Coordinates of C-alpha atoms in Angstrom, one line a residue:
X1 CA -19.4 -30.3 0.6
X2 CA -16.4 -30.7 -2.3
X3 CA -15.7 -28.2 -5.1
X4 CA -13.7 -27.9 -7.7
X5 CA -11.3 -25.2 -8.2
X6 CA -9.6 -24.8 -11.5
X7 CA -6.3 -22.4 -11.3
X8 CA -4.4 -21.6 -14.3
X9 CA -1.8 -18.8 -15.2
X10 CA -1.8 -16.1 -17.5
X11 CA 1.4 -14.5 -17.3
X12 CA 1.1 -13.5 -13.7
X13 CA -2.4 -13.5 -13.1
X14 CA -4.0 -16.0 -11.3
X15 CA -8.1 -16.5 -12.1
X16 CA -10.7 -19.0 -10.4
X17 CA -13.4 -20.4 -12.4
X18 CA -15.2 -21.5 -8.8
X19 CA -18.2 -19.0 -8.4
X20 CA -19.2 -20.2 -5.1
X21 CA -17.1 -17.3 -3.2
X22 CA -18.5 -14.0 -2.5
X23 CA -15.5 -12.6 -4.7
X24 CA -14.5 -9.2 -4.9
X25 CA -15.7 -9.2 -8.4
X26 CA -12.8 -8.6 -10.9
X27 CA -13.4 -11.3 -13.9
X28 CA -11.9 -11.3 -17.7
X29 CA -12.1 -13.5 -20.3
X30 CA -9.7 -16.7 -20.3
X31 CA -8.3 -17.6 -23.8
X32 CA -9.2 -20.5 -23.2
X33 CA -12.7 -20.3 -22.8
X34 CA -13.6 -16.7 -24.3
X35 CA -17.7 -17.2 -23.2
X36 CA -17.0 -18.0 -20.0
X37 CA -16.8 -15.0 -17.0
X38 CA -13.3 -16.1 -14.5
X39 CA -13.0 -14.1 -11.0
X40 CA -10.2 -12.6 -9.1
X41 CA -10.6 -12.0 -5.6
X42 CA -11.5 -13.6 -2.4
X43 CA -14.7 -14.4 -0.2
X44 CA -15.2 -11.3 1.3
X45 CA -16.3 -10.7 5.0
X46 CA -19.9 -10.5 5.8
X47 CA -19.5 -9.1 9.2
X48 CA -17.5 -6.5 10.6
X49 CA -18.6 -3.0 9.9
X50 CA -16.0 -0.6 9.1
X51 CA -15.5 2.6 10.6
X52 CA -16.4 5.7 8.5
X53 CA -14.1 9.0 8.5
X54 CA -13.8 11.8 6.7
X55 CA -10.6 12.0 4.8
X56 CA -8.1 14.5 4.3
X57 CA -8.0 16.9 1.2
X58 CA -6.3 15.5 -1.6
X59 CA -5.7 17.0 -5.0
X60 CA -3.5 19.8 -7.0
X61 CA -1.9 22.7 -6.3
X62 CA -1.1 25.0 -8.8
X63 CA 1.6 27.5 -8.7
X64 CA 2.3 29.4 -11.7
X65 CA 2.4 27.0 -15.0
X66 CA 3.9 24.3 -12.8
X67 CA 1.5 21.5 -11.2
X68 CA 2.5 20.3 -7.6
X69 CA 0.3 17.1 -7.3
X70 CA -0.3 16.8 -3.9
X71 CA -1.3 13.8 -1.9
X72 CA -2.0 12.6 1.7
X73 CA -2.8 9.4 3.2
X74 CA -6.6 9.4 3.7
X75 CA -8.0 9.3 7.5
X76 CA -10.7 6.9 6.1
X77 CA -8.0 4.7 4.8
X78 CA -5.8 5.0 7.9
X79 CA -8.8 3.8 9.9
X80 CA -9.2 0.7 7.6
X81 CA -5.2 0.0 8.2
X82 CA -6.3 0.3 12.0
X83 CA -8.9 -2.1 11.9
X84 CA -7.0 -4.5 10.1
X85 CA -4.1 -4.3 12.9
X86 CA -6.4 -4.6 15.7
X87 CA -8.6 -7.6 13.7
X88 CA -5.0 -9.4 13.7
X89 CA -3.9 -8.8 17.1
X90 CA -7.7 -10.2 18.2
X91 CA -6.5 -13.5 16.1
X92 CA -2.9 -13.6 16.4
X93 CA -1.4 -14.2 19.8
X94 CA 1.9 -13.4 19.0
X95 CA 0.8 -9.7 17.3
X96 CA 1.9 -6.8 19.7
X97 CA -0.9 -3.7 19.5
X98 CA 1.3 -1.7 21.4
X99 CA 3.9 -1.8 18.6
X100 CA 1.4 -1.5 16.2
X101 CA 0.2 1.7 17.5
X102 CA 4.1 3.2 17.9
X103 CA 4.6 2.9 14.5
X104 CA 1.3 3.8 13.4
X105 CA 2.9 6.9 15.1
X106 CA 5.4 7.2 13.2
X107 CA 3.4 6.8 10.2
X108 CA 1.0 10.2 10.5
X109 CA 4.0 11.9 9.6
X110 CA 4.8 12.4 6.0
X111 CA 7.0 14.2 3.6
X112 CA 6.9 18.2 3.3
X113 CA 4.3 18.8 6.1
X114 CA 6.7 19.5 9.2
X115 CA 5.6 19.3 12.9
X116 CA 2.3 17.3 14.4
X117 CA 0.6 17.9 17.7
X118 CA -0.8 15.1 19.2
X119 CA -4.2 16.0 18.2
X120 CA -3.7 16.0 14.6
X121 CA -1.7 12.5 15.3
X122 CA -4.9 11.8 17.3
X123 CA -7.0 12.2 14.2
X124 CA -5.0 10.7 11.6
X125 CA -4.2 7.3 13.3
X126 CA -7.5 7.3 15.0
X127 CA -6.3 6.6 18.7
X128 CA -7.0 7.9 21.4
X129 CA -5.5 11.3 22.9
X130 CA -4.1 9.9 25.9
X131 CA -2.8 6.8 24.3
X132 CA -1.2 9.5 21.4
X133 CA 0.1 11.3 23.9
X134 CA 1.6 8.0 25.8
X135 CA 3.0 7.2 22.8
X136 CA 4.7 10.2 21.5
X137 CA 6.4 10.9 24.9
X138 CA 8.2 7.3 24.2
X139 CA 9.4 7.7 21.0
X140 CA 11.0 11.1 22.2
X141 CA 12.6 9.2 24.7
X142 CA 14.3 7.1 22.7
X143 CA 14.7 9.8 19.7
X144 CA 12.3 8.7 16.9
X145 CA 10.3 12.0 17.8
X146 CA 11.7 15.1 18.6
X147 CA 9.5 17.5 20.4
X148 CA 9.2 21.1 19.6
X149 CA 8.4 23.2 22.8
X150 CA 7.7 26.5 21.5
X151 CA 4.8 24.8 19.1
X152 CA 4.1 21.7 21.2
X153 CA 4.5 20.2 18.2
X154 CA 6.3 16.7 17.2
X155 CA 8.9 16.3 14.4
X156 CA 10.7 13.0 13.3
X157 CA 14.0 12.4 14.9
X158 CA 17.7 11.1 14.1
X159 CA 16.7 7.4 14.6
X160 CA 13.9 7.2 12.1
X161 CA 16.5 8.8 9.2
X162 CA 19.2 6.0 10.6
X163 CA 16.4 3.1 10.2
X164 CA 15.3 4.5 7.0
X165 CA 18.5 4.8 5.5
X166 CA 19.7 1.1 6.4
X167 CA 16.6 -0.3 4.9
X168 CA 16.9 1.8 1.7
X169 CA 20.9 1.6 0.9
X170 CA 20.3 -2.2 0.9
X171 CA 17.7 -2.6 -1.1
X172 CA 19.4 -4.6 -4.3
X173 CA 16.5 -3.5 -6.5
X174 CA 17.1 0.1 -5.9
X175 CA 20.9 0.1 -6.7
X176 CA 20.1 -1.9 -9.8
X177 CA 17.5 0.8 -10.5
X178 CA 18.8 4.0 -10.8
X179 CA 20.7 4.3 -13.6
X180 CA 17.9 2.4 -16.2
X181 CA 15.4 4.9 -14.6
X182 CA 17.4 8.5 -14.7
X183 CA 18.3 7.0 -18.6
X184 CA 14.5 7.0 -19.3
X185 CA 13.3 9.9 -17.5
X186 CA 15.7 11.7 -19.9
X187 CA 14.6 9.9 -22.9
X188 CA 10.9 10.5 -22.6
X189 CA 11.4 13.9 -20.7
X190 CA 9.2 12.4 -17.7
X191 CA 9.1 11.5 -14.4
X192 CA 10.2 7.9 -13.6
X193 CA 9.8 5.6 -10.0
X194 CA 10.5 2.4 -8.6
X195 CA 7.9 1.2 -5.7
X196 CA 7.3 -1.3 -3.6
X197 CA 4.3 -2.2 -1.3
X198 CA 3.3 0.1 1.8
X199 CA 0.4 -1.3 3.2
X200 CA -2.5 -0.7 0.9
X201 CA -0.7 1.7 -1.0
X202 CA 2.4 2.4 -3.2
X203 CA 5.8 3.9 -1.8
X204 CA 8.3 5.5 -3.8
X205 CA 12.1 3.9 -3.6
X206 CA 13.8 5.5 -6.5
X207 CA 12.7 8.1 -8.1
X208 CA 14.3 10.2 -11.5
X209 CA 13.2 13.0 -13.4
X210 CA 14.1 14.2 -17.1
X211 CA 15.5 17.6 -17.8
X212 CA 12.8 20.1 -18.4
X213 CA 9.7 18.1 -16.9
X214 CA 7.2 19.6 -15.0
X215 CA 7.9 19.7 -11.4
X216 CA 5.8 16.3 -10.1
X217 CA 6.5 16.5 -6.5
X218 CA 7.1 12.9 -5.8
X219 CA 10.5 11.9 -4.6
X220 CA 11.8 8.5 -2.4
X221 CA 9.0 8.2 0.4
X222 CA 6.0 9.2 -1.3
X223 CA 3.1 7.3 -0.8
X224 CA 0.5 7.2 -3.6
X225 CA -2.9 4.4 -3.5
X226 CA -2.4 1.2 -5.2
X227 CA -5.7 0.7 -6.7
X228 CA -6.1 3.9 -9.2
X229 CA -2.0 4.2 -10.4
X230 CA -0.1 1.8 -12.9
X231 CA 2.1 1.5 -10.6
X232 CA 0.0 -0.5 -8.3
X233 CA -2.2 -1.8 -10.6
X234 CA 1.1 -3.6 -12.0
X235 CA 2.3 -4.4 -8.5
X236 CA -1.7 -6.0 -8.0
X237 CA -0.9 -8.1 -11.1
X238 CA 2.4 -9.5 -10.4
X239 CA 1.4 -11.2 -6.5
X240 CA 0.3 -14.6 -5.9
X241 CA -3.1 -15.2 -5.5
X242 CA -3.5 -15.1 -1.5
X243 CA -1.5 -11.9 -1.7
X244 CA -3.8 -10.3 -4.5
X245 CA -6.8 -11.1 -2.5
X246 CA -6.0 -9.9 0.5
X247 CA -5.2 -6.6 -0.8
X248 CA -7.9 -6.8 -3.6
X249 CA -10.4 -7.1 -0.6
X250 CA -8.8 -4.3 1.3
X251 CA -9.2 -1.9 -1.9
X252 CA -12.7 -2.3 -1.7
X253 CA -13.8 -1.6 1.5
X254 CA -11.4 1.5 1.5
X255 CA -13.2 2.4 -2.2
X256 CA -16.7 0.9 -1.3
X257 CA -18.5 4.1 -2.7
X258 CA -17.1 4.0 -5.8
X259 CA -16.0 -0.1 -6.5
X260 CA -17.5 -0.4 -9.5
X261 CA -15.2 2.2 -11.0
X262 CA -12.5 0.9 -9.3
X263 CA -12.9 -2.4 -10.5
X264 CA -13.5 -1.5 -14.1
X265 CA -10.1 -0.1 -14.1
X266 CA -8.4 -2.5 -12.0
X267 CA -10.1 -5.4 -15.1
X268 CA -8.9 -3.1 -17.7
X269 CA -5.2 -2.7 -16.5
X270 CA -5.1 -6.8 -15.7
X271 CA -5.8 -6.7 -19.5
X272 CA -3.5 -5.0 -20.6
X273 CA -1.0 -6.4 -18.7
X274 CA -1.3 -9.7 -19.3
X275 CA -1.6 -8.9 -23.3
X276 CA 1.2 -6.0 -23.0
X277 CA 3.2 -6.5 -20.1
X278 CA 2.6 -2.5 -18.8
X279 CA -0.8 -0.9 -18.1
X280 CA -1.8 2.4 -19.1
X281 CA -3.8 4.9 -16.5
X282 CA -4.6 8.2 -17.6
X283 CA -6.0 11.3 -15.3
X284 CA -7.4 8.3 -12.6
X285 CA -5.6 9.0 -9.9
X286 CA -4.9 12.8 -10.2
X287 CA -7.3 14.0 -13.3
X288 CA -4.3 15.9 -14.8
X289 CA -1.7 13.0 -14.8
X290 CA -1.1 10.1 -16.9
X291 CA 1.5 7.0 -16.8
X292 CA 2.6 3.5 -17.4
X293 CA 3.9 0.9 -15.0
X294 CA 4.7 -2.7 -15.1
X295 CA 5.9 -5.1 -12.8
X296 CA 8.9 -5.5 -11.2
X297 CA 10.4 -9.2 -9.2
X298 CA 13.7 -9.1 -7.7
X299 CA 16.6 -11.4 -9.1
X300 CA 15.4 -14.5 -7.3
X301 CA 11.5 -13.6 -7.5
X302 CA 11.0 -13.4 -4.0
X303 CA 9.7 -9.9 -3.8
X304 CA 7.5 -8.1 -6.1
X305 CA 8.2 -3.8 -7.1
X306 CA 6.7 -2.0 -9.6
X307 CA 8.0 0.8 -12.3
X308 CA 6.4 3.6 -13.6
X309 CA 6.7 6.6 -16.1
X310 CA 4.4 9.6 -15.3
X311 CA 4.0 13.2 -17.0
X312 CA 1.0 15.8 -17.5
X313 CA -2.1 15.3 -19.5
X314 CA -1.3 17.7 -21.7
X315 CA 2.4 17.0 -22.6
X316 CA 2.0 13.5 -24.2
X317 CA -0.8 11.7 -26.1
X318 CA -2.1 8.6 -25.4
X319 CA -1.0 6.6 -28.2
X320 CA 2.5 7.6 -27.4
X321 CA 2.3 6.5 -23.8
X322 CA 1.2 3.0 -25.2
X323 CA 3.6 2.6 -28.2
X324 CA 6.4 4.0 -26.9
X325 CA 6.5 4.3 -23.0
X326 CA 5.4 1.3 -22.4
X327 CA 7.5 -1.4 -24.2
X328 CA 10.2 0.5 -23.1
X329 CA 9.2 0.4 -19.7
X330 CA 8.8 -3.3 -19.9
X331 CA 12.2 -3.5 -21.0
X332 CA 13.9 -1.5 -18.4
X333 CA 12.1 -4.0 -16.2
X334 CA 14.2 -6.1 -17.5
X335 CA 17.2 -4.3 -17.1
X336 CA 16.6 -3.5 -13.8
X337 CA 16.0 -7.9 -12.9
X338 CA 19.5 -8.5 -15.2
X339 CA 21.5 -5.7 -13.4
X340 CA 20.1 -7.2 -9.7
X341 CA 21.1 -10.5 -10.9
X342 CA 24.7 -9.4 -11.9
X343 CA 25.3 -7.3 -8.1
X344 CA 26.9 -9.5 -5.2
X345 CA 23.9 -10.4 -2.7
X346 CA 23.7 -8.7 0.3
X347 CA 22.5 -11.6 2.0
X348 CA 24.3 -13.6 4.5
X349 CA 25.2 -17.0 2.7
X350 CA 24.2 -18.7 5.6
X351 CA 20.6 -17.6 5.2
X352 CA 18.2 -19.9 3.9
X353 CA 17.7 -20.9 0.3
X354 CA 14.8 -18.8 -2.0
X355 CA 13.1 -20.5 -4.3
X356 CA 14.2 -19.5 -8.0
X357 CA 11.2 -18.0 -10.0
X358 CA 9.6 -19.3 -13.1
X359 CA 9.9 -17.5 -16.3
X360 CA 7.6 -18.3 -19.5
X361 CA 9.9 -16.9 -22.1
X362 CA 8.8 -13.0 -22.4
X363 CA 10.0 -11.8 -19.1
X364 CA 6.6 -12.1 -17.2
X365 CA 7.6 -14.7 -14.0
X366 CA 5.3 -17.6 -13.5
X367 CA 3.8 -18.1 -10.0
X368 CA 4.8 -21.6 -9.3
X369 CA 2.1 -24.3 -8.8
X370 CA -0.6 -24.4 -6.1
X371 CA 1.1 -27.3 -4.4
X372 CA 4.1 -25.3 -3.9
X373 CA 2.4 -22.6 -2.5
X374 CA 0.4 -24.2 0.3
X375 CA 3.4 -25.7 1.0
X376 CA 5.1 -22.0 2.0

């Protein structure tokens, strides 16, 4: 059987006019064709039921007149990330579960919540106790975990700072970020990040805050989900096409309940930032915070970021947040790509070349054309 596919970009988003897929079910308008419905996604699985757990608590925490936003990585969602892993090691010979599962260790531990026994590791990664245990008692050994005996509890070790703090301090895009970001969390009196991708979900790499802004408890390492922030919603808008898909399909098994939601504000944000370059979200995430992101490409557009600038509800309006936060968010974007161009690569010159991105003009980077991308 032949098809067509027609492929054509606007700014960074990529949009199929083939409805013979079983798509996740994002479509907007082309210019081109204003009457005719265009889909983002990819065919979706028919098989494979997922597992179903309960997830952790999420939500706010109020103390005083200052709002902690509080967030933790769902069980549910940690199951999905679980069943992907093991769905790739069932395909892919050269995918070690074993490794998998040791840092899925690693990864039930997170910011400001101290020690973990190996039942509440147990629960969050959705392994066995035994293998938990198996597993932990490794890591100790070679220092990732230290374990407390008096609680019979775990806490993360030396070596897991040491690997975190290579990968961080050479991170181009976070040098090039910090001072554009502390300059406009001061400006707007906010609370401004850079992130990058953590699975199916956002993590923090820089993070600012201006001088008298209410204390938003995200610093460097927090995780927040990709498919209700700007943040990710930006980062969702500035991937290629295979990329997109397979996270779009992700997002809706994890938010199956409530998709359509979802995907109204995932269509709304793609709007916006292909007419605006930033997207607006307000209270979808956590009911009593709003923000703006837009998307972020490092200096030779081989990896995709996002920025953001977030505050209360009730300490800016709307309009502001999408006449003034905004374009200036877009442009310290830009300052952020300039300054990473201007600072002395880190890589070795003997590794290979990257392919230079495409630019149409107005600082959104054109994917390059399909040829070259099967080609990669």
């Amino acid at each position: 059987m032949t098809h067509s596919v027609r492929f054509f970009d606007l700014s960074q988003l990529w949009i199929s006019e083939s409805p013979f897929w079983d798509m996740a079910g994002l479509h907007v308008r082309t210019p081109k064709s204003p009457s005719h419905d265009c889909y983002i996604g990819t065919a979706m699985a028919r098989s494979a039921p997922q597992r179903n757990k309960r997830p952790f608590t999420r939500g706010v925490k109020r103390m005083g007149n200052v709002s902690h936003l509080v967030t933790r990585t769902a069980a549910f969602e940690s199951s999905i990330e679980n069943g992907l892993a093991e769905g790739s090691s069932s395909k892919d010979r050269q995918f070690v579960t074993a490794l998998a599962r040791g840092l899925d260790i690693l990864r039930a531990f997170h910011a400001g919540e101290g020690m973990l026994g190996n039942q509440e590791i147990a629960h969050r990664t959705g392994l066995p106790k035994p293998t938990v245990a198996r597993l932990t008692h490794t890591l100790t050994e070679l220092g990732y975990l230290n374990y407390i005996r008096r609680f019979r509890k775990y806490e993360l070790g030396a070596s897991v700072l040491a690997l975190g703090y290579a990968a961080i301090s050479s991170m181009d895009v976070r040098r090039a970020s910090r001072a554009p970001l502390e300059q406009l969390a001061h400006a707007l009196n906010a609370s401004t990040a850079l992130g990058g991708r953590d699975r199916h979900s956002m993590i923090y790499l820089e993070a600012c805050r201006g001088p008298s802004v209410v204390a938003i408890t995200h610093d460097v390492g927090t995780r927040v989900p990709m498919a209700s922030t700007a943040m990710g919603r930006a980062y969702l808008f500035s991937l290629p096409d295979v990329d997109r898909n397979k996270q779009l399909d992700a997002i809706r098994r994890r938010w199956r309940d409530d998709w359509t939601k979802v995907k109204t504000g995932l269509e709304r944000s793609f709007k916006e930032l292909a007419d605006r370059g930033f997207c607006v979200t307000w209270g979808e995430w956590l009911p009593e915070l709003c923000g703006v992101g837009a998307p972020l490409r490092n200096s030779d557009g081989t990896a995709a970021y996002a920025v953001n600038a977030s505050a209360p509800i009730y300490q800016i309006s709307r309009d502001r947040l999408e006449a003034d936060w905004g374009p200036r968010l877009v442009k310290i974007a830009r300052d952020i790509r300039t300054g990473m161009a201007a600072q002395p690569s880190m890589v070795s010159p003997q590794g290979p070349a990257v392919r230079p991105a495409m630019s149409n003009g107005n600082g959104h980077h054109m994917r390059p054309p399909m040829s070259a991308m099967a080609r990669r």
